[in-house]
Amino acid sequence: MSISFVRIDDRVIHGQLVTRWAKELPCDGIVAIDDAVAADPLLSSVMKGAVSDTKVWLFDTATAIEKLPKVIASDKRYFVIGKSPLTLQRIEQAGISLKNSNGKINVGPMSARADTTTIGPNQSVNAEEISAFDWLHAQGHAIEFRLVPDASSYSWQDARQKLK
């Protein structure tokens, strides 16, 4: 399978992803998906510049839905990163499976914002995101909250308990 790692991270592409995760789970390219980032040439350039030796594509959701089947058909290994669980939900609802070789959706930072509840270190969710995580979990995804590879983790089921 060509998708080797799926992550939700509100920073999309940053040094920690490249220095920690890409060394733990090697990849041939990174597909980052976020409508706002893809629409901002300066931000796109900065994010691409954070990765020096790996090819990076920044797509809006519609373009990702169009291009991901080619990525999935490839024999190369790709990270798929969405800024929000809503993005991954939209992709799967379009009929594109994000099942990957490690079997998990990894969740990194989701910073506190208005109307969010903190569920872990630097991980907060709002009502729409809770619904998206519930949906992804119901589709059979194991959802793991882990900021870096050697940190402790907890599951969506554990996080969901904190919300009751």
CSV table of N, CA and C in Angstrom, one decimal:
chain,number,residue,atom,x,y,z
A,1,MET,N,0.9,-1.2,0.0
A,1,MET,CA,0.0,0.0,0.0
A,1,MET,C,0.9,1.2,0.0
A,2,SER,N,0.5,2.2,-0.7
A,2,SER,CA,1.4,3.4,-0.9
A,2,SER,C,1.2,4.4,0.2
A,3,ILE,N,0.1,4.4,0.9
A,3,ILE,CA,0.0,5.4,2.0
A,3,ILE,C,0.6,4.7,3.2
A,4,SER,N,1.8,5.2,3.7
A,4,SER,CA,2.5,4.6,4.8
A,4,SER,C,2.1,5.3,6.2
A,5,PHE,N,1.5,6.5,6.1
A,5,PHE,CA,1.2,7.2,7.4
A,5,PHE,C,0.2,8.2,7.1
A,6,VAL,N,-0.8,8.3,8.0
A,6,VAL,CA,-1.9,9.3,7.9
A,6,VAL,C,-1.9,10.1,9.2
A,7,ARG,N,-1.8,11.4,9.1
A,7,ARG,CA,-1.7,12.2,10.3
A,7,ARG,C,-2.7,13.4,10.2
A,8,ILE,N,-3.2,13.8,11.3
A,8,ILE,CA,-4.0,15.0,11.5
A,8,ILE,C,-3.1,15.9,12.3
A,9,ASP,N,-2.8,17.1,11.8
A,9,ASP,CA,-1.9,18.0,12.5
A,9,ASP,C,-2.2,19.5,12.1
A,10,ASP,N,-2.6,20.3,13.1
A,10,ASP,CA,-3.0,21.7,12.7
A,10,ASP,C,-1.9,22.5,12.2
A,11,ARG,N,-0.6,22.1,12.3
A,11,ARG,CA,0.5,22.8,11.7
A,11,ARG,C,0.8,22.3,10.3
A,12,VAL,N,0.2,21.2,9.9
A,12,VAL,CA,0.3,20.6,8.6
A,12,VAL,C,1.7,20.0,8.4
A,13,ILE,N,2.7,20.8,7.9
A,13,ILE,CA,4.0,20.4,7.7
A,13,ILE,C,4.9,21.3,8.6
A,14,HIS,N,5.8,20.6,9.4
A,14,HIS,CA,6.7,21.3,10.3
A,14,HIS,C,7.9,20.4,10.6
A,15,GLY,N,8.8,21.0,11.3
A,15,GLY,CA,10.1,20.3,11.5
A,15,GLY,C,9.9,19.0,12.3
A,16,GLN,N,9.0,18.9,13.2
A,16,GLN,CA,8.8,17.7,14.0
A,16,GLN,C,8.4,16.5,13.1
A,17,LEU,N,7.5,16.8,12.1
A,17,LEU,CA,7.1,15.8,11.2
A,17,LEU,C,8.3,15.2,10.4
A,18,VAL,N,9.1,16.1,9.9
A,18,VAL,CA,10.2,15.7,9.1
A,18,VAL,C,11.3,15.1,9.9
A,19,THR,N,11.7,15.6,11.1
A,19,THR,CA,12.8,15.1,11.8
A,19,THR,C,12.5,13.9,12.6
A,20,ARG,N,11.2,13.7,13.1
A,20,ARG,CA,10.9,12.6,13.9
A,20,ARG,C,10.1,11.5,13.2
A,21,TRP,N,8.9,11.9,12.6
A,21,TRP,CA,8.1,10.9,12.0
A,21,TRP,C,8.7,10.3,10.7
A,22,ALA,N,9.3,11.1,9.8
A,22,ALA,CA,9.8,10.6,8.6
A,22,ALA,C,11.0,9.7,8.8
A,23,LYS,N,11.7,9.9,9.9
A,23,LYS,CA,12.8,8.9,10.2
A,23,LYS,C,12.3,7.6,10.8
A,24,GLU,N,11.2,7.7,11.5
A,24,GLU,CA,10.5,6.5,12.1
A,24,GLU,C,9.8,5.7,11.0
A,25,LEU,N,9.2,6.4,10.1
A,25,LEU,CA,8.4,5.7,9.0
A,25,LEU,C,8.8,6.4,7.7
A,26,PRO,N,9.8,5.9,7.1
A,26,PRO,CA,10.3,6.5,5.9
A,26,PRO,C,9.3,6.7,4.8
A,27,CYS,N,9.4,7.8,4.1
A,27,CYS,CA,8.4,8.1,3.0
A,27,CYS,C,9.2,8.6,1.8
A,28,ASP,N,8.5,8.5,0.6
A,28,ASP,CA,9.0,9.0,-0.6
A,28,ASP,C,8.4,10.4,-0.9
A,29,GLY,N,7.3,10.7,-0.3
A,29,GLY,CA,6.7,12.0,-0.5
A,29,GLY,C,5.6,12.3,0.5
A,30,ILE,N,5.3,13.5,0.7
A,30,ILE,CA,4.2,14.0,1.6
A,30,ILE,C,3.1,14.7,0.8
A,31,VAL,N,1.9,14.2,1.1
A,31,VAL,CA,0.7,14.9,0.5
A,31,VAL,C,0.0,15.6,1.6
A,32,ALA,N,0.1,16.9,1.6
A,32,ALA,CA,-0.6,17.7,2.7
A,32,ALA,C,-1.9,18.3,2.1
A,33,ILE,N,-3.0,18.2,2.9
A,33,ILE,CA,-4.3,18.6,2.4
A,33,ILE,C,-4.9,19.6,3.3
A,34,ASP,N,-5.1,20.8,2.8
A,34,ASP,CA,-5.9,21.8,3.6
A,34,ASP,C,-6.2,23.0,2.6
A,35,ASP,N,-7.5,23.3,2.6
A,35,ASP,CA,-7.9,24.3,1.6
A,35,ASP,C,-7.2,25.7,1.8
A,36,ALA,N,-7.1,26.1,3.0
A,36,ALA,CA,-6.5,27.4,3.3
A,36,ALA,C,-5.0,27.5,3.0
A,37,VAL,N,-4.3,26.4,3.3
A,37,VAL,CA,-2.9,26.4,3.1
A,37,VAL,C,-2.6,26.3,1.6
A,38,ALA,N,-3.4,25.5,0.9
A,38,ALA,CA,-3.2,25.3,-0.6
A,38,ALA,C,-3.5,26.7,-1.3
A,39,ALA,N,-4.4,27.5,-0.8
A,39,ALA,CA,-4.8,28.7,-1.4
A,39,ALA,C,-3.8,29.9,-1.1
A,40,ASP,N,-2.8,29.7,-0.2
A,40,ASP,CA,-1.9,30.7,0.2
A,40,ASP,C,-0.5,30.4,-0.3
A,41,PRO,N,-0.1,31.1,-1.4
A,41,PRO,CA,1.2,30.8,-2.0
A,41,PRO,C,2.4,30.9,-1.0
A,42,LEU,N,2.3,32.0,-0.2
A,42,LEU,CA,3.4,32.2,0.8
A,42,LEU,C,3.5,31.0,1.8
A,43,LEU,N,2.4,30.7,2.4
A,43,LEU,CA,2.4,29.6,3.3
A,43,LEU,C,2.7,28.3,2.7
A,44,SER,N,2.3,28.0,1.5
A,44,SER,CA,2.6,26.8,0.8
A,44,SER,C,4.1,26.7,0.5
A,45,SER,N,4.7,27.8,0.2
A,45,SER,CA,6.2,27.9,-0.1
A,45,SER,C,6.9,27.6,1.2
A,46,VAL,N,6.5,28.2,2.3
A,46,VAL,CA,7.2,28.0,3.6
A,46,VAL,C,7.1,26.5,4.0
A,47,MET,N,5.9,25.9,3.8
A,47,MET,CA,5.7,24.5,4.2
A,47,MET,C,6.6,23.6,3.3
A,48,LYS,N,6.6,23.8,2.1
A,48,LYS,CA,7.4,23.0,1.2
A,48,LYS,C,8.9,23.2,1.5
A,49,GLY,N,9.3,24.4,2.0
A,49,GLY,CA,10.7,24.7,2.3
A,49,GLY,C,11.1,24.0,3.6
A,50,ALA,N,10.1,23.5,4.4
A,50,ALA,CA,10.4,22.8,5.7
A,50,ALA,C,11.0,21.4,5.4
A,51,VAL,N,10.8,20.9,4.2
A,51,VAL,CA,11.2,19.6,3.8
A,51,VAL,C,12.2,19.7,2.7
A,52,SER,N,13.4,19.3,2.9
A,52,SER,CA,14.4,19.5,1.9
A,52,SER,C,14.7,18.3,1.0
A,53,ASP,N,14.5,17.1,1.5
A,53,ASP,CA,14.9,15.9,0.7
A,53,ASP,C,13.7,15.0,0.4
A,54,THR,N,12.5,15.5,0.6
A,54,THR,CA,11.3,14.7,0.3
A,54,THR,C,10.3,15.6,-0.6
A,55,LYS,N,9.8,15.0,-1.6
A,55,LYS,CA,8.8,15.7,-2.4
A,55,LYS,C,7.5,16.0,-1.6
A,56,VAL,N,7.0,17.2,-1.8
A,56,VAL,CA,5.8,17.7,-1.0
A,56,VAL,C,4.8,18.2,-2.0
A,57,TRP,N,3.5,17.8,-1.8
A,57,TRP,CA,2.4,18.3,-2.6
A,57,TRP,C,1.4,18.9,-1.6
A,58,LEU,N,1.0,20.1,-1.9
A,58,LEU,CA,-0.1,20.7,-1.0
A,58,LEU,C,-1.3,20.9,-1.9
A,59,PHE,N,-2.4,20.2,-1.4
A,59,PHE,CA,-3.6,20.2,-2.2
A,59,PHE,C,-4.8,20.7,-1.4
A,60,ASP,N,-5.7,21.4,-2.1
A,60,ASP,CA,-7.0,21.6,-1.4
A,60,ASP,C,-7.7,20.3,-1.4
A,61,THR,N,-8.9,20.2,-0.7
A,61,THR,CA,-9.6,18.9,-0.6
A,61,THR,C,-10.0,18.4,-2.0
A,62,ALA,N,-10.6,19.3,-2.8
A,62,ALA,CA,-11.1,18.8,-4.1
A,62,ALA,C,-10.0,18.2,-5.0
A,63,THR,N,-8.8,18.9,-5.0
A,63,THR,CA,-7.7,18.4,-5.7
A,63,THR,C,-7.2,17.1,-5.1
A,64,ALA,N,-7.1,17.0,-3.8
A,64,ALA,CA,-6.7,15.7,-3.2
A,64,ALA,C,-7.6,14.6,-3.6
A,65,ILE,N,-8.9,14.8,-3.6
A,65,ILE,CA,-9.8,13.8,-4.0
A,65,ILE,C,-9.6,13.3,-5.5
A,66,GLU,N,-9.2,14.3,-6.3
A,66,GLU,CA,-8.8,13.9,-7.7
A,66,GLU,C,-7.5,13.2,-7.8
A,67,LYS,N,-6.5,13.6,-7.0
A,67,LYS,CA,-5.1,13.1,-7.2
A,67,LYS,C,-4.8,11.9,-6.3
A,68,LEU,N,-5.5,11.7,-5.2
A,68,LEU,CA,-5.1,10.6,-4.3
A,68,LEU,C,-5.2,9.2,-4.9
A,69,PRO,N,-6.1,8.9,-5.8
A,69,PRO,CA,-6.1,7.6,-6.4
A,69,PRO,C,-4.8,7.2,-7.1
A,70,LYS,N,-4.2,8.2,-7.7
A,70,LYS,CA,-2.9,8.0,-8.3
A,70,LYS,C,-1.8,7.7,-7.3
A,71,VAL,N,-1.9,8.4,-6.2
A,71,VAL,CA,-0.9,8.2,-5.1
A,71,VAL,C,-1.1,6.8,-4.5
A,72,ILE,N,-2.3,6.4,-4.3
A,72,ILE,CA,-2.6,5.1,-3.7
A,72,ILE,C,-2.2,4.0,-4.7
A,73,ALA,N,-2.3,4.2,-6.0
A,73,ALA,CA,-1.9,3.2,-7.0
A,73,ALA,C,-0.3,3.1,-7.1
A,74,SER,N,0.4,4.1,-6.6
A,74,SER,CA,1.8,4.1,-6.7
A,74,SER,C,2.5,3.0,-5.9
A,75,ASP,N,3.7,2.7,-6.2
A,75,ASP,CA,4.5,1.7,-5.4
A,75,ASP,C,5.4,2.5,-4.4
A,76,LYS,N,5.3,3.8,-4.4
A,76,LYS,CA,6.1,4.6,-3.5
A,76,LYS,C,5.3,4.8,-2.2
A,77,ARG,N,6.0,5.2,-1.1
A,77,ARG,CA,5.4,5.4,0.2
A,77,ARG,C,5.1,6.9,0.4
A,78,TYR,N,3.9,7.2,0.8
A,78,TYR,CA,3.5,8.6,1.0
A,78,TYR,C,2.9,8.8,2.4
A,79,PHE,N,3.2,9.9,3.0
A,79,PHE,CA,2.5,10.4,4.1
A,79,PHE,C,1.3,11.2,3.6
A,80,VAL,N,0.2,11.1,4.2
A,80,VAL,CA,-1.0,12.0,3.9
A,80,VAL,C,-1.3,12.7,5.2
A,81,ILE,N,-1.3,14.0,5.1
A,81,ILE,CA,-1.5,14.9,6.3
A,81,ILE,C,-2.7,15.8,6.1
A,82,GLY,N,-3.6,15.8,7.0
A,82,GLY,CA,-4.7,16.8,6.9
A,82,GLY,C,-4.7,17.6,8.1
A,83,LYS,N,-5.1,18.9,8.0
A,83,LYS,CA,-5.1,19.8,9.1
A,83,LYS,C,-6.2,19.5,10.1
A,84,SER,N,-7.2,18.8,9.7
A,84,SER,CA,-8.4,18.5,10.5
A,84,SER,C,-9.0,17.2,10.2
A,85,PRO,N,-9.6,16.5,11.2
A,85,PRO,CA,-10.3,15.3,10.9
A,85,PRO,C,-11.5,15.5,9.9
A,86,LEU,N,-12.0,16.7,9.8
A,86,LEU,CA,-13.0,17.0,8.8
A,86,LEU,C,-12.5,16.8,7.4
A,87,THR,N,-11.3,17.1,7.1
A,87,THR,CA,-10.6,16.9,5.8
A,87,THR,C,-10.6,15.4,5.5
A,88,LEU,N,-10.1,14.6,6.4
A,88,LEU,CA,-10.0,13.2,6.2
A,88,LEU,C,-11.4,12.6,6.0
A,89,GLN,N,-12.4,13.0,6.7
A,89,GLN,CA,-13.7,12.5,6.6
A,89,GLN,C,-14.2,12.9,5.2
A,90,ARG,N,-14.0,14.1,4.7
A,90,ARG,CA,-14.5,14.5,3.4
A,90,ARG,C,-13.9,13.6,2.3
A,91,ILE,N,-12.6,13.3,2.4
A,91,ILE,CA,-11.9,12.4,1.5
A,91,ILE,C,-12.5,11.0,1.5
A,92,GLU,N,-12.7,10.5,2.6
A,92,GLU,CA,-13.3,9.1,2.7
A,92,GLU,C,-14.7,9.1,2.2
A,93,GLN,N,-15.5,10.2,2.5
A,93,GLN,CA,-16.8,10.2,2.0
A,93,GLN,C,-16.9,10.3,0.5
A,94,ALA,N,-15.8,10.8,-0.1
A,94,ALA,CA,-15.7,10.8,-1.6
A,94,ALA,C,-15.3,9.5,-2.2
A,95,GLY,N,-15.2,8.5,-1.3
A,95,GLY,CA,-14.9,7.1,-1.8
A,95,GLY,C,-13.4,6.7,-1.8
A,96,ILE,N,-12.6,7.5,-1.2
A,96,ILE,CA,-11.1,7.3,-1.2
A,96,ILE,C,-10.7,6.7,0.2
A,97,SER,N,-10.2,5.5,0.2
A,97,SER,CA,-9.8,4.9,1.5
A,97,SER,C,-8.5,5.4,1.9
A,98,LEU,N,-8.4,5.8,3.2
A,98,LEU,CA,-7.1,6.3,3.7
A,98,LEU,C,-6.5,5.2,4.6
A,99,LYS,N,-6.9,4.0,4.4
A,99,LYS,CA,-6.3,2.9,5.2
A,99,LYS,C,-4.8,2.9,4.8
A,100,ASN,N,-4.0,2.6,5.7
A,100,ASN,CA,-2.5,2.7,5.4
A,100,ASN,C,-1.8,1.5,6.1
A,101,SER,N,-0.5,1.4,5.8
A,101,SER,CA,0.3,0.3,6.1
A,101,SER,C,0.5,0.2,7.7
A,102,ASN,N,0.4,1.3,8.4
A,102,ASN,CA,0.5,1.1,9.9
A,102,ASN,C,-0.8,1.0,10.5
A,103,GLY,N,-1.9,1.1,9.8
A,103,GLY,CA,-3.2,0.8,10.3
A,103,GLY,C,-3.8,1.8,11.2
A,104,LYS,N,-3.2,3.0,11.2
A,104,LYS,CA,-3.7,4.0,12.2
A,104,LYS,C,-3.8,5.4,11.5
A,105,ILE,N,-4.7,6.2,12.1
A,105,ILE,CA,-4.7,7.7,11.8
A,105,ILE,C,-4.0,8.2,13.1
A,106,ASN,N,-2.9,8.9,12.9
A,106,ASN,CA,-2.1,9.5,13.9
A,106,ASN,C,-2.6,10.9,14.1
A,107,VAL,N,-2.8,11.4,15.3
A,107,VAL,CA,-3.3,12.8,15.6
A,107,VAL,C,-2.2,13.5,16.4
A,108,GLY,N,-1.7,14.5,15.8
A,108,GLY,CA,-0.7,15.4,16.4
A,108,GLY,C,-1.4,16.6,17.1
A,109,PRO,N,-0.7,17.7,17.0
A,109,PRO,CA,-1.3,18.9,17.7
A,109,PRO,C,-2.6,19.4,17.0
A,110,MET,N,-3.5,19.7,17.9
A,110,MET,CA,-4.8,20.3,17.5
A,110,MET,C,-5.0,21.4,18.6
A,111,SER,N,-4.5,22.6,18.3
A,111,SER,CA,-4.4,23.6,19.3
A,111,SER,C,-5.8,24.0,19.8
A,112,ALA,N,-5.8,24.5,21.1
A,112,ALA,CA,-7.0,25.0,21.7
A,112,ALA,C,-7.5,26.2,20.9
A,113,ARG,N,-8.8,26.3,20.7
A,113,ARG,CA,-9.4,27.4,20.0
A,113,ARG,C,-10.7,27.6,20.7
A,114,ALA,N,-11.5,28.6,20.2
A,114,ALA,CA,-12.8,28.9,20.8
A,114,ALA,C,-13.7,27.6,20.7
A,115,ASP,N,-14.4,27.4,21.7
A,115,ASP,CA,-15.4,26.3,21.7
A,115,ASP,C,-14.8,24.9,21.5
A,116,THR,N,-13.5,24.7,22.0
A,116,THR,CA,-12.9,23.4,22.0
A,116,THR,C,-12.8,22.9,23.4
A,117,THR,N,-12.6,21.6,23.5
A,117,THR,CA,-12.4,20.9,24.8
A,117,THR,C,-11.0,20.2,24.7
A,118,THR,N,-10.2,20.4,25.7
A,118,THR,CA,-8.9,19.7,25.7
A,118,THR,C,-9.0,18.3,26.1
A,119,ILE,N,-8.4,17.4,25.2
A,119,ILE,CA,-8.5,16.0,25.5
A,119,ILE,C,-7.1,15.4,25.7
A,120,GLY,N,-6.0,16.2,25.5
A,120,GLY,CA,-4.7,15.7,25.7
A,120,GLY,C,-3.7,16.9,25.6
A,121,PRO,N,-2.4,16.6,25.7
A,121,PRO,CA,-1.4,17.7,25.6
A,121,PRO,C,-1.4,18.3,24.2
A,122,ASN,N,-1.8,19.5,24.1
A,122,ASN,CA,-1.8,20.3,22.9
A,122,ASN,C,-2.8,19.6,21.9
A,123,GLN,N,-3.9,19.1,22.4
A,123,GLN,CA,-4.9,18.4,21.6
A,123,GLN,C,-6.3,18.8,22.1
A,124,SER,N,-7.0,19.6,21.3
A,124,SER,CA,-8.3,20.0,21.7
A,124,SER,C,-9.2,19.8,20.5
A,125,VAL,N,-10.5,19.6,20.7
A,125,VAL,CA,-11.5,19.3,19.7
A,125,VAL,C,-12.8,20.1,19.9
A,126,ASN,N,-13.4,20.4,18.8
A,126,ASN,CA,-14.7,21.1,18.8
A,126,ASN,C,-15.8,20.0,18.4
A,127,ALA,N,-17.0,20.5,18.4
A,127,ALA,CA,-18.1,19.5,18.2
A,127,ALA,C,-18.0,18.9,16.8
A,128,GLU,N,-17.7,19.7,15.8
A,128,GLU,CA,-17.6,19.1,14.4
A,128,GLU,C,-16.4,18.1,14.3
A,129,GLU,N,-15.3,18.4,15.0
A,129,GLU,CA,-14.2,17.5,15.0
A,129,GLU,C,-14.5,16.2,15.7
A,130,ILE,N,-15.3,16.3,16.8
A,130,ILE,CA,-15.7,15.1,17.5
A,130,ILE,C,-16.6,14.2,16.6
A,131,SER,N,-17.5,14.8,15.9
A,131,SER,CA,-18.3,14.1,15.0
A,131,SER,C,-17.5,13.4,13.9
A,132,ALA,N,-16.5,14.1,13.4
A,132,ALA,CA,-15.6,13.6,12.3
A,132,ALA,C,-14.8,12.4,12.9
A,133,PHE,N,-14.3,12.5,14.1
A,133,PHE,CA,-13.5,11.4,14.7
A,133,PHE,C,-14.5,10.2,14.9
A,134,ASP,N,-15.7,10.5,15.4
A,134,ASP,CA,-16.6,9.4,15.6
A,134,ASP,C,-16.9,8.7,14.2
A,135,TRP,N,-17.1,9.5,13.2
A,135,TRP,CA,-17.3,8.9,11.8
A,135,TRP,C,-16.1,8.1,11.4
A,136,LEU,N,-14.9,8.6,11.5
A,136,LEU,CA,-13.7,7.9,11.0
A,136,LEU,C,-13.6,6.6,11.8
A,137,HIS,N,-13.8,6.7,13.1
A,137,HIS,CA,-13.7,5.5,14.0
A,137,HIS,C,-14.7,4.4,13.5
A,138,ALA,N,-16.0,4.9,13.2
A,138,ALA,CA,-17.0,3.9,12.8
A,138,ALA,C,-16.7,3.3,11.4
A,139,GLN,N,-15.8,3.9,10.6
A,139,GLN,CA,-15.4,3.4,9.4
A,139,GLN,C,-14.2,2.3,9.6
A,140,GLY,N,-13.8,2.1,10.8
A,140,GLY,CA,-12.8,1.1,11.1
A,140,GLY,C,-11.4,1.6,11.3
A,141,HIS,N,-11.3,2.9,11.4
A,141,HIS,CA,-9.9,3.5,11.6
A,141,HIS,C,-9.5,3.4,13.1
A,142,ALA,N,-8.3,3.0,13.3
A,142,ALA,CA,-7.8,3.1,14.7
A,142,ALA,C,-7.2,4.5,14.7
A,143,ILE,N,-7.6,5.3,15.7
A,143,ILE,CA,-7.2,6.7,15.8
A,143,ILE,C,-6.3,6.8,17.1
A,144,GLU,N,-5.1,7.2,16.8
A,144,GLU,CA,-4.1,7.3,17.9
A,144,GLU,C,-3.6,8.7,18.1
A,145,PHE,N,-3.7,9.2,19.3
A,145,PHE,CA,-3.2,10.6,19.6
A,145,PHE,C,-1.8,10.4,20.1
A,146,ARG,N,-0.8,10.9,19.3
A,146,ARG,CA,0.6,10.8,19.7
A,146,ARG,C,1.3,11.9,19.0
A,147,LEU,N,1.9,12.8,19.8
A,147,LEU,CA,2.6,13.9,19.2
A,147,LEU,C,3.9,13.5,18.4
A,148,VAL,N,4.7,12.7,19.0
A,148,VAL,CA,5.9,12.2,18.4
A,148,VAL,C,6.1,10.7,18.6
A,149,PRO,N,6.9,10.1,17.8
A,149,PRO,CA,6.9,8.6,17.8
A,149,PRO,C,7.2,8.0,19.2
A,150,ASP,N,8.1,8.6,20.0
A,150,ASP,CA,8.4,8.0,21.3
A,150,ASP,C,7.6,8.5,22.5
A,151,ALA,N,6.5,9.2,22.2
A,151,ALA,CA,5.7,9.7,23.3
A,151,ALA,C,4.6,8.7,23.5
A,152,SER,N,4.0,8.7,24.7
A,152,SER,CA,2.9,7.9,25.0
A,152,SER,C,1.7,8.3,24.1
A,153,SER,N,0.7,7.4,24.0
A,153,SER,CA,-0.4,7.6,23.1
A,153,SER,C,-1.7,7.2,23.8
A,154,TYR,N,-2.8,7.7,23.3
A,154,TYR,CA,-4.1,7.2,23.7
A,154,TYR,C,-5.0,7.2,22.5
A,155,SER,N,-6.1,6.4,22.6
A,155,SER,CA,-7.0,6.1,21.5
A,155,SER,C,-8.1,7.1,21.5
A,156,TRP,N,-8.9,7.1,20.4
A,156,TRP,CA,-10.0,8.0,20.3
A,156,TRP,C,-11.1,7.5,21.3
A,157,GLN,N,-11.2,6.2,21.6
A,157,GLN,CA,-12.1,5.7,22.6
A,157,GLN,C,-11.7,6.3,24.0
A,158,ASP,N,-10.4,6.3,24.3
A,158,ASP,CA,-10.0,7.0,25.5
A,158,ASP,C,-10.3,8.4,25.6
A,159,ALA,N,-10.1,9.1,24.5
A,159,ALA,CA,-10.4,10.6,24.4
A,159,ALA,C,-11.9,10.8,24.5
A,160,ARG,N,-12.6,10.0,23.9
A,160,ARG,CA,-14.1,10.1,23.9
A,160,ARG,C,-14.6,10.0,25.3
A,161,GLN,N,-14.0,9.2,26.1
A,161,GLN,CA,-14.5,9.1,27.5
A,161,GLN,C,-14.3,10.4,28.3
A,162,LYS,N,-13.3,11.2,27.9
A,162,LYS,CA,-13.1,12.5,28.6
A,162,LYS,C,-14.2,13.5,28.2
A,163,LEU,N,-14.9,13.3,27.1
A,163,LEU,CA,-15.9,14.2,26.6
A,163,LEU,C,-17.3,14.0,27.2
A,164,LYS,N,-17.4,12.9,28.0
A,164,LYS,CA,-18.7,12.6,28.5
A,164,LYS,C,-19.0,13.3,29.8
